[in-house]
Coordinates of C-alpha atoms in Angstrom, one line a residue:
X1 CA 102.9 136.2 14.0
X2 CA 100.6 134.0 11.8
X3 CA 97.5 135.8 13.2
X4 CA 99.1 139.2 12.6
X5 CA 100.0 138.2 9.0
X6 CA 96.4 137.0 8.4
X7 CA 95.0 140.2 9.8
X8 CA 97.2 142.3 7.6
X9 CA 96.9 140.1 4.5
X10 CA 100.7 139.6 4.2
X11 CA 103.1 136.7 4.7
X12 CA 104.4 135.6 8.0
X13 CA 107.9 136.3 6.7
X14 CA 107.0 140.0 6.2
X15 CA 105.8 140.2 9.8
X16 CA 109.1 138.6 11.0
X17 CA 111.1 141.0 8.8
X18 CA 109.4 144.0 10.4
X19 CA 109.6 142.7 13.9
X20 CA 113.4 142.2 13.4
X21 CA 113.8 145.6 11.7
X22 CA 112.1 147.4 14.6
X23 CA 113.5 145.3 17.4
X24 CA 110.2 143.9 18.5
X25 CA 110.7 140.9 20.8
X26 CA 108.9 137.6 20.1
X27 CA 107.2 135.5 22.6
X28 CA 107.6 131.7 22.8
X29 CA 104.6 129.8 21.4
X30 CA 103.8 128.8 25.0
X31 CA 103.7 132.4 26.2
X32 CA 101.6 133.4 23.2
X33 CA 99.1 130.7 24.0
X34 CA 99.0 131.6 27.7
X35 CA 98.4 135.2 26.9
X36 CA 95.7 134.4 24.4
X37 CA 93.9 132.3 26.9
X38 CA 94.4 134.8 29.7
X39 CA 94.0 138.2 28.0
X40 CA 93.3 140.0 31.3
X41 CA 96.4 138.7 33.0
X42 CA 97.0 135.7 35.3
X43 CA 93.8 134.0 36.5
X44 CA 95.3 133.8 40.0
X45 CA 96.7 136.3 42.4
X46 CA 99.1 135.2 45.1
X47 CA 98.4 136.8 48.4
X48 CA 101.0 137.5 51.1
X49 CA 99.7 136.0 54.4
X50 CA 98.8 138.6 56.9
X51 CA 96.9 137.1 59.8
X52 CA 98.0 134.1 62.0
X53 CA 95.3 132.0 60.3
X54 CA 96.6 132.9 56.8
X55 CA 100.2 132.1 57.9
X56 CA 99.0 128.7 59.1
X57 CA 97.1 128.0 55.9
X58 CA 100.1 129.1 53.9
X59 CA 102.4 126.7 55.8
X60 CA 99.9 123.9 55.4
X61 CA 99.3 124.5 51.7
X62 CA 103.0 124.7 50.8
X63 CA 103.7 121.7 53.0
X64 CA 101.0 119.7 51.4
X65 CA 102.2 120.6 48.0
X66 CA 105.8 119.8 48.9
X67 CA 104.9 116.4 50.5
X68 CA 101.9 115.2 48.4
X69 CA 101.9 117.3 45.3
X70 CA 103.0 116.3 41.8
X71 CA 105.9 118.6 41.1
X72 CA 107.0 116.6 38.1
X73 CA 104.1 117.8 35.9
X74 CA 105.3 121.1 34.4
X75 CA 101.9 122.4 33.4
X76 CA 99.6 122.2 36.4
X77 CA 99.4 122.2 40.2
X78 CA 98.3 118.7 41.3
X79 CA 97.8 117.1 44.6
X80 CA 96.3 113.7 45.4
X81 CA 95.1 112.0 48.6
X82 CA 92.3 109.9 50.1
X83 CA 91.6 112.3 53.0
X84 CA 88.8 114.8 52.3
X85 CA 89.8 117.1 55.1
X86 CA 93.4 117.3 53.8
X87 CA 92.0 118.1 50.3
X88 CA 89.7 120.8 51.7
X89 CA 92.7 122.5 53.3
X90 CA 94.7 122.4 50.0
X91 CA 91.7 123.7 48.1
X92 CA 91.3 126.6 50.7
X93 CA 95.0 127.4 50.2
X94 CA 94.5 127.6 46.4
X95 CA 91.4 129.7 46.7
X96 CA 92.2 132.0 49.6
X97 CA 96.0 132.5 49.2
X98 CA 96.5 131.8 45.5
X99 CA 93.4 133.5 44.3
X100 CA 92.2 130.5 42.2
X101 CA 88.5 130.4 41.5
X102 CA 86.8 127.2 42.7
X103 CA 85.1 126.8 39.3
X104 CA 88.6 126.6 37.7
X105 CA 89.6 123.5 39.7
X106 CA 89.3 120.1 38.2
X107 CA 89.3 116.7 39.9
X108 CA 90.3 113.2 39.1
X109 CA 89.3 110.0 40.9
X110 CA 91.0 106.7 41.0
X111 CA 88.8 103.9 42.5
X112 CA 88.7 100.1 42.6
X113 CA 86.4 98.1 40.3
X114 CA 84.2 96.9 43.1
X115 CA 83.3 100.4 44.2
X116 CA 80.2 102.2 43.1
X117 CA 81.3 105.1 40.9
X118 CA 78.3 107.3 41.5
X119 CA 78.5 106.8 45.3
X120 CA 82.1 107.8 45.3
X121 CA 81.4 110.8 43.1
X122 CA 78.6 111.9 45.4
X123 CA 80.8 111.4 48.4
X124 CA 83.5 113.8 47.0
X125 CA 81.2 116.4 45.6
X126 CA 79.3 116.6 48.9
X127 CA 82.5 116.7 51.0
X128 CA 84.2 119.3 48.9
X129 CA 81.2 121.4 47.8
X130 CA 82.1 121.1 44.1
X131 CA 80.1 120.1 41.0
X132 CA 80.3 116.7 39.3
X133 CA 81.0 118.5 36.0
X134 CA 84.4 119.5 37.5
X135 CA 85.5 115.8 37.5
X136 CA 87.3 114.0 34.8
X137 CA 86.3 110.5 33.8
X138 CA 86.9 108.2 36.8
X139 CA 89.9 105.8 36.5
X140 CA 89.0 102.3 37.7
X141 CA 91.6 99.9 38.9
X142 CA 90.7 96.2 39.0
X143 CA 90.3 95.1 42.6
X144 CA 92.9 92.7 44.0
X145 CA 93.2 91.4 47.5
X146 CA 91.5 92.9 50.5
X147 CA 94.5 94.8 51.9
X148 CA 94.5 97.6 54.4
X149 CA 95.2 100.3 51.9
X150 CA 92.1 99.3 49.9
X151 CA 90.0 99.7 53.0
X152 CA 91.4 103.2 53.7
X153 CA 90.7 104.3 50.1
X154 CA 87.1 103.1 49.8
X155 CA 86.3 106.4 48.3
X156 CA 89.3 106.3 46.0
X157 CA 92.2 108.7 45.6
X158 CA 91.1 112.2 44.7
X159 CA 93.5 114.5 42.7
X160 CA 92.9 118.2 42.5
X161 CA 94.2 119.9 39.4
X162 CA 94.7 123.5 38.6
X163 CA 96.0 123.8 35.1
X164 CA 98.3 126.9 35.2
X165 CA 102.0 126.6 34.5
X166 CA 102.8 130.0 36.0
X167 CA 101.2 129.2 39.4
X168 CA 102.9 125.8 39.4
X169 CA 106.3 127.4 38.8
X170 CA 105.7 129.9 41.5
X171 CA 104.8 127.2 44.0
X172 CA 107.7 125.0 43.1
X173 CA 110.0 128.1 43.4
X174 CA 108.8 128.6 47.0
X175 CA 109.7 125.0 48.0
X176 CA 113.0 124.3 49.8
X177 CA 115.6 123.0 47.5

């Protein structure tokens, strides 16, 4: 409404008055921002699985999100793990069945302080076929004892992020209650 009032050179109250007078519905600020950033519609397109391979990928993707994904975050699809093959499956699910563009994915890494940041970044970019520019700043945790979990995560914990509330809500809606 503020943008409309600026374009027309009138007050926001006048825009509100006329919207009420003519029964024009208002969007929430969240919806308005979403539509402003996505003027051509959703940047994803859910696909119904058709082939046996797509059904398998669908089951794996939903299962991974259900078991490993962060459903508490209300604004993005997030999944973290140390296994690059598992992460590749989830990324394939997002790209092939959710219609997400690879370039729109972001990644986070959490590593231990005695790990070489560049080596870890190179490991994940090579394994996943993504650009280093898609990674957020690496989170470094001070190393403690030499436990078995630490050995398993020598390349850190990778989190894949797709920042889209609508896709997140659709995926959560698919999960068993």
